[in-house]
Short mmCIF file of C-alpha atoms and ligand atoms in Angstrom, two decimals:
data_model
loop_
_atom_site.label_atom_id
_atom_site.label_comp_id
_atom_site.label_asym_id
_atom_site.label_seq_id
_atom_site.Cartn_x
_atom_site.Cartn_y
_atom_site.Cartn_z
CA MET N 6 -11.56 21.88 -30.92
CA THR N 7 -8.64 22.44 -30.53
CA THR N 8 -6.49 19.62 -34.37
CA SER N 9 -3.05 19.04 -32.63
CA VAL N 10 -1.42 18.99 -28.87
CA SER N 11 -1.28 21.74 -26.37
CA ALA N 12 0.56 20.95 -23.13
CA TYR N 13 -0.87 22.89 -19.70
CA ARG N 14 2.42 23.27 -16.86
CA GLY N 15 1.29 23.36 -13.29
CA THR N 16 0.48 21.24 -10.23
CA VAL N 17 -1.63 18.73 -11.94
CA LEU N 18 -3.93 16.67 -9.96
CA HIS N 19 -6.92 14.31 -9.93
CA PHE N 20 -8.53 11.22 -8.92
CA LEU N 21 -8.87 7.61 -9.70
CA ALA N 22 -10.70 6.47 -6.56
CA ASP N 23 -12.74 7.82 -3.85
CA PRO N 24 -9.39 8.72 -1.24
CA GLY N 25 -11.82 8.77 1.87
CA GLU N 26 -11.11 8.96 5.16
CA SER N 27 -7.78 7.82 5.05
CA ASP N 28 -6.36 9.73 2.58
CA ASP N 29 -5.48 6.27 0.10
CA PRO N 30 -2.48 7.65 -1.16
CA HIS N 31 -2.90 5.45 -4.63
CA ALA N 32 -6.23 7.40 -4.77
CA VAL N 33 -4.69 10.75 -5.75
CA GLN N 34 -2.49 11.82 -8.52
CA LEU N 35 -0.42 14.43 -7.78
CA PHE N 36 2.17 16.23 -9.91
CA GLU N 37 2.90 19.50 -8.83
CA ASP N 38 5.18 20.42 -11.35
CA GLY N 39 2.65 18.75 -13.97
CA LEU N 40 1.84 18.57 -17.36
CA LEU N 41 -1.18 18.02 -18.65
CA VAL N 42 -0.92 17.03 -22.82
CA ILE N 43 -4.27 17.96 -25.11
CA GLU N 44 -4.51 16.11 -28.06
CA GLN N 45 -7.56 16.61 -30.15
CA GLY N 46 -9.91 17.89 -27.93
CA ARG N 47 -9.04 14.84 -25.41
CA VAL N 48 -6.70 13.84 -22.85
CA LYS N 49 -3.30 12.67 -23.77
CA ALA N 50 -0.96 12.12 -20.37
CA ALA N 51 -0.41 14.02 -17.21
CA GLY N 52 2.03 13.25 -15.34
CA PRO N 53 5.08 15.30 -14.08
CA ALA N 54 6.95 17.46 -16.74
CA GLN N 55 10.27 16.57 -16.79
CA GLN N 56 9.23 13.38 -18.13
CA LEU N 57 6.21 14.41 -20.86
CA LEU N 58 8.39 17.61 -21.58
CA SER N 59 10.59 15.57 -23.97
CA SER N 60 7.67 13.71 -25.33
CA LEU N 61 6.02 16.73 -27.05
CA PRO N 62 5.73 16.44 -30.60
CA LYS N 63 7.72 19.61 -32.29
CA GLY N 64 5.23 22.55 -32.13
CA ALA N 65 3.57 21.62 -29.42
CA GLU N 66 1.18 24.30 -27.98
CA LEU N 67 2.95 25.17 -24.34
CA MET N 68 0.88 27.14 -21.97
CA ASP N 69 2.53 27.96 -18.23
CA TYR N 70 0.87 27.89 -15.27
CA SER N 71 2.57 27.75 -12.23
CA ASP N 72 1.38 29.04 -9.21
CA CYS N 73 -1.98 27.45 -10.74
CA VAL N 74 -3.40 23.77 -10.09
CA LEU N 75 -4.95 21.70 -12.74
CA MET N 76 -8.14 19.59 -12.06
CA PRO N 77 -10.59 18.24 -14.42
CA GLY N 78 -13.91 19.95 -14.68
CA PHE N 79 -16.77 20.78 -11.58
CA ILE N 80 -19.43 18.54 -11.61
CA ASP N 81 -22.71 19.58 -10.76
CA THR N 82 -24.60 16.98 -10.18
CA HIS N 83 -28.42 19.45 -8.68
CA ILE N 84 -28.92 22.86 -9.87
CA HIS N 85 -32.23 24.90 -11.02
CA TYR N 86 -31.40 26.57 -14.35
CA PRO N 87 -34.77 28.68 -14.02
CA GLN N 88 -34.05 29.67 -10.54
CA VAL N 89 -30.85 32.55 -11.16
CA ASP N 90 -33.27 34.86 -10.07
CA VAL N 91 -34.36 34.33 -6.38
CA ILE N 92 -31.13 32.46 -5.56
CA ALA N 93 -30.51 34.67 -1.98
CA SER N 94 -34.95 34.91 -1.65
CA TYR N 95 -35.17 35.38 2.54
CA GLY N 96 -36.74 34.07 4.89
CA SER N 97 -38.47 30.33 4.14
CA GLN N 98 -38.22 26.86 4.46
CA LEU N 99 -38.39 24.28 1.57
CA LEU N 100 -42.74 24.41 1.15
CA ASP N 101 -42.89 27.82 1.88
CA TRP N 102 -40.25 28.56 -0.28
CA LEU N 103 -40.72 27.00 -3.68
CA GLU N 104 -44.89 28.82 -3.24
CA ARG N 105 -43.25 32.34 -2.72
CA TYR N 106 -40.37 32.36 -4.98
CA ALA N 107 -39.46 28.85 -7.49
CA TYR N 108 -42.45 29.00 -8.82
CA PRO N 109 -43.30 32.65 -9.88
CA ALA N 110 -40.37 32.53 -10.99
CA GLU N 111 -40.18 29.42 -12.71
CA GLN N 112 -43.16 30.90 -14.97
CA ARG N 113 -41.24 33.57 -16.52
CA PHE N 114 -40.05 30.26 -18.41
CA ALA N 115 -42.87 30.32 -20.71
CA ASP N 116 -41.05 33.19 -22.87
CA ALA N 117 -38.72 31.82 -25.63
CA SER N 118 -36.04 34.80 -24.83
CA HIS N 119 -36.38 34.89 -21.27
CA ALA N 120 -35.81 31.28 -20.80
CA ARG N 121 -32.89 31.93 -23.91
CA GLU N 122 -31.36 34.88 -21.68
CA ALA N 123 -31.37 32.79 -19.00
CA ALA N 124 -29.76 30.14 -19.98
CA ASP N 125 -27.28 32.30 -22.14
CA PHE N 126 -26.41 33.35 -18.25
CA PHE N 127 -26.57 30.82 -16.61
CA LEU N 128 -23.76 28.58 -18.40
CA THR N 129 -21.52 31.43 -18.81
CA GLU N 130 -21.68 31.16 -14.88
CA LEU N 131 -20.89 27.70 -14.51
CA LEU N 132 -17.87 28.06 -16.66
CA ARG N 133 -16.75 31.27 -14.40
CA ASN N 134 -17.02 28.92 -11.78
CA GLY N 135 -15.33 26.35 -13.14
CA THR N 136 -18.47 23.84 -13.74
CA THR N 137 -17.55 21.97 -17.12
CA THR N 138 -20.56 19.41 -16.59
CA ALA N 139 -24.14 19.97 -14.86
CA LEU N 140 -27.27 17.94 -14.07
CA VAL N 141 -29.82 20.55 -14.17
CA PHE N 142 -33.62 21.58 -13.68
CA ALA N 143 -35.87 23.63 -16.81
CA SER N 144 -39.52 24.50 -16.15
CA VAL N 145 -41.93 22.55 -17.01
CA HIS N 146 -41.80 24.13 -20.10
CA ALA N 147 -40.53 21.69 -22.93
CA LEU N 148 -39.61 25.28 -24.30
CA SER N 149 -37.33 25.68 -21.48
CA VAL N 150 -35.32 22.46 -22.34
CA GLU N 151 -35.18 23.17 -25.55
CA MET N 152 -33.29 26.72 -24.68
CA PHE N 153 -30.93 25.07 -22.48
CA PHE N 154 -29.83 22.64 -24.80
CA GLU N 155 -29.47 25.32 -27.34
CA GLN N 156 -27.11 27.18 -25.64
CA ALA N 157 -25.74 24.59 -24.03
CA ALA N 158 -24.65 22.86 -27.29
CA ALA N 159 -23.49 26.37 -29.11
CA ARG N 160 -20.74 26.25 -26.06
CA ASN N 161 -19.87 22.36 -26.83
CA LEU N 162 -21.45 20.81 -23.70
CA ARG N 163 -21.83 17.63 -21.38
CA MET N 164 -24.93 18.46 -20.67
CA ILE N 165 -28.16 17.02 -18.79
CA ALA N 166 -31.07 18.39 -18.42
CA GLY N 167 -35.00 17.47 -18.45
CA LYS N 168 -38.06 19.35 -18.57
CA VAL N 169 -40.22 19.17 -14.63
CA LEU N 170 -42.83 17.04 -15.03
CA MET N 171 -45.51 18.44 -12.46
CA ASP N 172 -49.19 17.37 -12.10
CA ARG N 173 -50.39 18.47 -9.04
CA ASN N 174 -49.89 21.11 -6.20
CA CYS N 175 -48.85 23.58 -7.98
CA PRO N 176 -49.56 26.32 -9.69
CA GLU N 177 -51.41 26.01 -12.60
CA GLY N 178 -48.90 27.91 -14.93
CA LEU N 179 -47.01 25.17 -13.82
CA ARG N 180 -49.04 22.28 -14.10
CA ASP N 181 -48.66 19.57 -16.82
CA THR N 182 -50.64 16.54 -16.75
CA ALA N 183 -49.46 12.92 -16.65
CA GLU N 184 -50.08 12.05 -20.39
CA GLY N 185 -49.20 15.30 -21.45
CA GLY N 186 -46.20 15.53 -19.88
CA GLN N 187 -45.29 12.07 -20.66
CA ARG N 188 -45.65 12.47 -24.18
CA GLU N 189 -43.82 15.82 -23.92
CA SER N 190 -40.59 14.36 -22.50
CA ALA N 191 -40.30 11.63 -25.10
CA GLU N 192 -40.24 14.30 -27.76
CA LEU N 193 -37.28 15.86 -26.42
CA ILE N 194 -35.79 13.28 -25.24
CA GLU N 195 -36.29 11.90 -28.99
CA LYS N 196 -34.87 15.43 -30.24
CA TRP N 197 -31.79 15.99 -27.61
CA HIS N 198 -30.50 12.75 -25.57
CA GLY N 199 -27.11 11.32 -27.31
CA ARG N 200 -27.00 14.39 -29.85
CA GLY N 201 -23.77 15.21 -29.53
CA ARG N 202 -22.47 16.21 -25.28
CA LEU N 203 -26.23 16.19 -24.62
CA GLY N 204 -28.18 13.91 -21.79
CA TYR N 205 -32.11 13.78 -21.24
CA ALA N 206 -32.76 13.53 -17.08
CA ILE N 207 -36.65 12.41 -16.58
CA THR N 208 -37.86 14.75 -14.54
CA PRO N 209 -40.58 14.78 -11.59
CA ARG N 210 -40.19 17.84 -9.19
CA PHE N 211 -40.93 15.94 -5.74
CA ALA N 212 -43.59 12.90 -4.80
CA GLY N 213 -45.22 16.45 -3.94
CA THR N 214 -45.74 17.53 -6.94
CA SER N 215 -47.16 14.38 -9.17
CA THR N 216 -50.03 12.35 -8.74
CA GLU N 217 -49.46 8.76 -8.92
CA LEU N 218 -50.34 8.14 -12.39
CA GLN N 219 -47.89 10.62 -13.58
CA LEU N 220 -44.93 8.77 -11.78
CA GLU N 221 -46.00 5.50 -13.36
CA LEU N 222 -45.27 6.71 -16.47
CA ALA N 223 -42.32 8.49 -14.94
CA GLY N 224 -41.44 5.26 -14.24
CA GLN N 225 -42.90 3.42 -18.37
CA LEU N 226 -40.39 6.68 -19.53
CA ALA N 227 -37.35 5.66 -16.98
CA ARG N 228 -37.71 2.08 -18.46
CA ASP N 229 -38.52 2.69 -22.49
CA HIS N 230 -35.24 5.32 -22.38
CA PRO N 231 -32.70 2.90 -19.66
CA GLY N 232 -30.02 5.14 -21.09
CA THR N 233 -31.49 8.72 -19.66
CA HIS N 234 -31.01 9.64 -16.45
CA ILE N 235 -33.48 10.37 -13.74
CA HIS N 236 -33.61 13.81 -11.92
CA SER N 237 -35.38 14.49 -8.51
CA HIS N 238 -35.56 15.30 -5.10
CA MET N 239 -35.76 13.30 -1.64
CA SER N 240 -36.15 13.76 1.85
CA GLU N 241 -35.30 17.50 3.04
CA ASN N 242 -37.01 19.00 4.06
CA THR N 243 -39.14 17.09 7.85
CA ASP N 244 -42.65 19.06 6.56
CA GLU N 245 -42.11 17.55 3.55
CA ILE N 246 -41.86 14.04 4.86
CA ALA N 247 -44.52 14.70 6.58
CA TRP N 248 -46.38 15.76 4.22
CA ILE N 249 -44.88 12.93 1.34
CA ARG N 250 -46.09 10.28 4.10
CA GLN N 251 -49.72 11.58 4.01
CA LEU N 252 -49.94 11.39 0.19
CA TYR N 253 -48.74 8.37 0.15
CA PRO N 254 -50.36 6.86 3.31
CA TRP N 255 -49.69 3.33 1.58
CA SER N 256 -45.26 3.89 1.50
CA ARG N 257 -43.39 2.50 4.31
CA SER N 258 -40.94 5.63 3.35
CA TYR N 259 -40.24 8.98 0.87
CA LEU N 260 -37.91 5.98 -1.40
CA ASP N 261 -39.99 3.87 -1.09
CA VAL N 262 -42.50 6.03 -3.21
CA TYR N 263 -40.13 6.47 -6.03
CA GLU N 264 -38.82 2.65 -5.96
CA ARG N 265 -42.02 1.13 -6.64
CA PHE N 266 -42.57 3.13 -9.57
CA GLY N 267 -39.20 1.95 -11.46
CA LEU N 268 -37.53 5.22 -10.33
CA LEU N 269 -34.81 4.19 -8.51
CA ARG N 270 -32.11 3.00 -10.63
CA GLU N 271 -29.06 3.22 -12.61
CA ARG N 272 -28.84 6.96 -13.06
CA ALA N 273 -30.80 8.09 -11.26
CA VAL N 274 -29.56 11.38 -9.16
CA TYR N 275 -32.04 12.46 -5.84
CA ALA N 276 -31.11 15.90 -4.75
CA HIS N 277 -30.24 15.76 -0.38
CA CYS N 278 -31.24 12.16 0.82
CA ILE N 279 -30.93 14.58 4.50
CA HIS N 280 -33.22 12.43 6.00
CA LEU N 281 -32.54 8.58 5.73
CA ASP N 282 -31.73 6.25 7.54
CA ASP N 283 -29.81 3.09 7.15
CA GLU N 284 -31.56 0.77 5.57
CA GLU N 285 -32.65 2.99 3.24
CA ARG N 286 -29.35 3.76 2.81
CA GLY N 287 -29.16 0.63 2.23
CA ARG N 288 -32.02 -0.34 -0.57
CA PHE N 289 -30.49 3.23 -2.60
CA ALA N 290 -26.93 2.17 -2.32
CA GLN N 291 -28.47 -1.46 -3.72
CA SER N 292 -30.24 0.60 -6.73
CA GLY N 293 -27.53 1.89 -7.86
CA ALA N 294 -28.70 5.78 -7.94
CA ALA N 295 -27.28 8.72 -6.89
CA ALA N 296 -27.55 11.48 -4.33
CA SER N 297 -26.73 14.96 -4.67
CA ALA N 298 -25.01 16.38 -1.59
CA CYS N 299 -26.07 20.25 -1.22
CA PRO N 300 -25.15 21.49 1.39
CA THR N 301 -25.60 25.53 0.81
CA SER N 302 -29.16 24.82 -0.12
CA ASN N 303 -29.08 22.65 3.20
CA LEU N 304 -27.92 25.35 5.45
CA PHE N 305 -29.67 28.27 3.51
CA LEU N 306 -33.61 26.92 3.43
CA GLY N 307 -32.71 25.48 7.18
CA SER N 308 -33.01 21.54 5.43
CA GLY N 309 -30.82 19.43 7.57
CA LEU N 310 -26.77 18.13 7.50
CA PHE N 311 -26.12 15.40 5.26
CA ASP N 312 -24.46 12.10 6.44
CA PHE N 313 -21.31 12.04 4.24
CA ASP N 314 -19.41 9.09 5.98
CA ALA N 315 -23.82 7.29 6.22
CA SER N 316 -24.05 7.63 2.59
CA LEU N 317 -20.65 6.52 1.77
CA ALA N 318 -20.09 3.73 3.78
CA ALA N 319 -23.76 2.11 3.05
CA GLY N 320 -22.22 2.72 -0.57
CA MET N 321 -24.20 5.40 -2.27
CA ARG N 322 -23.12 6.60 -4.94
CA VAL N 323 -22.23 10.91 -4.29
CA GLY N 324 -21.96 13.84 -5.90
CA MET N 325 -21.97 17.33 -5.20
CA GLY N 326 -24.78 19.79 -5.61
CA THR N 327 -24.81 23.56 -5.19
CA ASP N 328 -29.21 23.59 -5.65
CA VAL N 329 -28.93 26.96 -7.26
CA GLY N 330 -31.23 28.68 -6.67
CA GLY N 331 -31.84 26.92 -3.04
CA GLY N 332 -28.36 27.23 -2.61
CA THR N 333 -26.40 30.11 -2.70
CA SER N 334 -23.96 29.77 -5.09
CA TYR N 335 -22.85 28.63 -8.67
CA SER N 336 -18.69 27.88 -6.88
CA MET N 337 -18.23 24.24 -6.18
CA LEU N 338 -15.40 25.91 -3.75
CA ARG N 339 -17.78 28.14 -1.92
CA THR N 340 -19.90 24.52 -1.98
CA LEU N 341 -17.13 22.18 -0.54
CA SER N 342 -15.96 24.56 1.58
CA GLU N 343 -19.53 24.51 3.44
CA ALA N 344 -19.83 20.54 3.16
CA TYR N 345 -16.98 20.61 5.49
CA LYS N 346 -18.73 22.45 8.10
CA VAL N 347 -22.17 20.53 7.75
CA ALA N 348 -19.42 17.13 8.28
CA GLN N 349 -17.81 18.91 10.92
CA LEU N 350 -21.49 19.28 13.02
CA LYS N 351 -21.83 15.67 12.47
CA ARG N 352 -18.74 15.02 13.92
CA GLN N 353 -16.75 14.04 10.52
CA ARG N 354 -14.36 14.90 8.48
CA LEU N 355 -14.16 15.59 4.74
CA SER N 356 -10.96 16.06 3.94
CA PRO N 357 -9.45 17.77 0.61
CA TRP N 358 -9.02 15.27 -1.22
CA ARG N 359 -11.91 13.50 -0.84
CA ALA N 360 -13.70 16.56 -1.38
CA PHE N 361 -12.55 17.85 -3.98
CA TYR N 362 -12.68 14.07 -5.54
CA LEU N 363 -16.63 14.53 -4.64
CA ALA N 364 -16.49 17.33 -7.14
CA THR N 365 -14.79 15.58 -10.17
CA LEU N 366 -14.87 11.84 -10.44
CA GLY N 367 -17.08 11.37 -7.72
CA GLY N 368 -19.95 13.24 -9.46
CA ALA N 369 -19.07 11.67 -13.32
CA ARG N 370 -19.78 8.04 -11.33
CA ALA N 371 -22.27 9.97 -9.77
CA LEU N 372 -23.77 10.67 -13.15
CA ARG N 373 -22.17 7.57 -14.52
CA LEU N 374 -20.42 9.53 -16.77
CA ASP N 375 -17.34 8.59 -15.83
CA GLY N 376 -16.39 6.57 -18.68
CA GLU N 377 -16.19 10.21 -20.51
CA ILE N 378 -15.09 13.30 -18.00
CA GLY N 379 -14.33 13.11 -14.16
CA ASN N 380 -10.37 12.34 -14.55
CA PHE N 381 -7.41 12.57 -16.42
CA ALA N 382 -6.82 8.80 -17.95
CA PRO N 383 -5.78 9.36 -21.14
CA GLY N 384 -9.15 9.68 -24.15
CA LYS N 385 -11.56 10.98 -21.33
CA GLU N 386 -12.41 15.27 -22.85
CA ALA N 387 -10.44 17.21 -21.65
CA ASP N 388 -12.69 19.61 -19.75
CA PHE N 389 -10.79 21.19 -17.01
CA VAL N 390 -10.32 24.20 -14.40
CA VAL N 391 -7.00 25.96 -13.68
CA LEU N 392 -7.31 26.71 -9.93
CA ARG N 393 -4.92 30.55 -8.88
CA LEU N 394 -4.12 29.47 -5.45
CA ALA N 395 -3.36 32.96 -4.36
CA SER N 396 -5.59 34.67 -5.92
CA THR N 397 -7.02 37.32 -3.16
CA PRO N 398 -4.80 38.20 -0.30
CA MET N 399 -6.14 36.42 1.80
CA LEU N 400 -5.50 33.55 0.04
CA GLU N 401 -1.38 34.81 -1.23
CA ARG N 402 -1.02 35.58 2.25
CA ARG N 403 -2.13 31.74 3.67
CA MET N 404 -0.78 30.28 1.12
CA ARG N 405 2.76 31.32 1.62
CA ALA N 406 2.17 30.31 5.42
CA ALA N 407 1.36 26.55 4.03
CA SER N 408 3.99 23.68 4.23
CA THR N 409 2.64 21.21 2.22
CA PHE N 410 0.37 20.63 -0.40
CA ALA N 411 -2.43 18.94 1.20
CA GLU N 412 -2.33 22.35 3.42
CA LYS N 413 -3.03 24.99 -0.24
CA LEU N 414 -5.48 22.83 -1.49
CA PHE N 415 -7.64 23.18 2.51
CA ALA N 416 -7.09 26.36 2.41
CA LEU N 417 -7.84 26.82 -1.35
CA MET N 418 -11.45 24.89 -0.65
CA MET N 419 -12.17 26.49 2.78
CA LEU N 420 -11.08 30.86 1.00
CA GLY N 421 -11.54 30.37 -2.92
CA ASP N 422 -14.14 31.58 -4.89
CA ASP N 423 -15.07 32.32 -8.62
CA ARG N 424 -11.78 34.63 -7.85
CA ALA N 425 -9.65 31.32 -7.90
CA VAL N 426 -11.13 30.29 -11.29
CA ALA N 427 -8.41 31.40 -14.06
CA ALA N 428 -9.86 29.95 -16.77
CA THR N 429 -11.95 26.54 -17.86
CA TYR N 430 -10.98 24.84 -20.83
CA ILE N 431 -13.65 22.60 -22.98
CA LEU N 432 -12.88 19.54 -24.97
CA GLY N 433 -9.27 21.73 -24.75
CA ALA N 434 -9.94 24.54 -26.09
CA PRO N 435 -10.95 27.71 -23.19
CA GLY N 436 -14.40 28.06 -22.99
CA TYR N 437 -13.63 31.52 -20.03
CA ARG N 438 -10.36 33.23 -18.93
CA ARG N 439 -10.04 34.99 -16.50
CA GLN N 440 -9.78 38.89 -17.09
CA GLY N 441 -5.73 39.43 -16.35
CA ALA N 442 -5.63 35.43 -15.74
ZN1 ZN I 3 -33.51 21.19 -6.00
#
């Protein structure tokens, strides 16, 4: 953590609200020659450089990031760290993909040294892509959570993770029991939840791999620990939905299953939520839960197209997720680019303003962490990313041809990737710096 004031000059962009389709000017704060001022790891001010430079105390460190955009760190609301080795695995859709690729990879997380090495790689990769907070699936092994939290704590990161609960329809080596899973989760909550910047998520994989008893005990755990998150999947793939209907013949819908067991509440985050109808969206929004939209995964696994307009219009909280390894990139820029194309296929329009809102403040709201992170309001934790606009020859040329900042921002969103990330800061301290940047 820094002990004095430091300031960063460049284009400063953050959000105070959802800019929506109308590009509400009050939702966006853009300072093209801006200054971000940090004190003791927290935001002190963000505004026009000309105005703020004179107020800097003597001896304040000043970093020049002209030609870069400074934004709050990206928030990945759904990702699996034990799937680092199966990203880009060929030829299947969800249920088969889990059996063929994800489950075998996750079995290796019974081994501490493998889990530690994977967590180290995973967190390095997030920082390299400008992601500073994530909601993370570990594996069924309590040890995988221990290794992940140790690595996250060593980097001072705000991270949320949990042990997968899975007591049926999965390989022997990945199966827990309803009671055992509840006990291990409770122990992990006791040890890690609220320790430094870490939070725990009660993590039933999805309704297909838990018995009713396991979901019931997970719901009990969620009631006993209301400050924890709940993290699972919902309504991703049509074969999966048909299977859930068979497994829970009493349910009216997929959402019904989680609701019945008390798993639909504030701080519950469900990945995908693609095939919901309007009635379910309304109930989802009412519950205060959040959806994680995962476009690269949904396209890669052929799952379907997330309905941004209907979900947001229904009042659902929505964040962006990469869903690595079903997703194909750790990069939030690549993810937003695919989100734009998904919206196009639905005849909807995702503006760059709304897209970057979803990747920052929208994600923080989805996780209910917007009191701590998500924008540059004074007092917020100073996790931020420095994005170079002209990071490749293609982007350099495109930027020269752009006449407005909105045009540049959209080009960055559509064409940028990890090469655009010049630096990532954690609590005002450098967590990653691109070589030569
Ligand atoms: Zn997932």
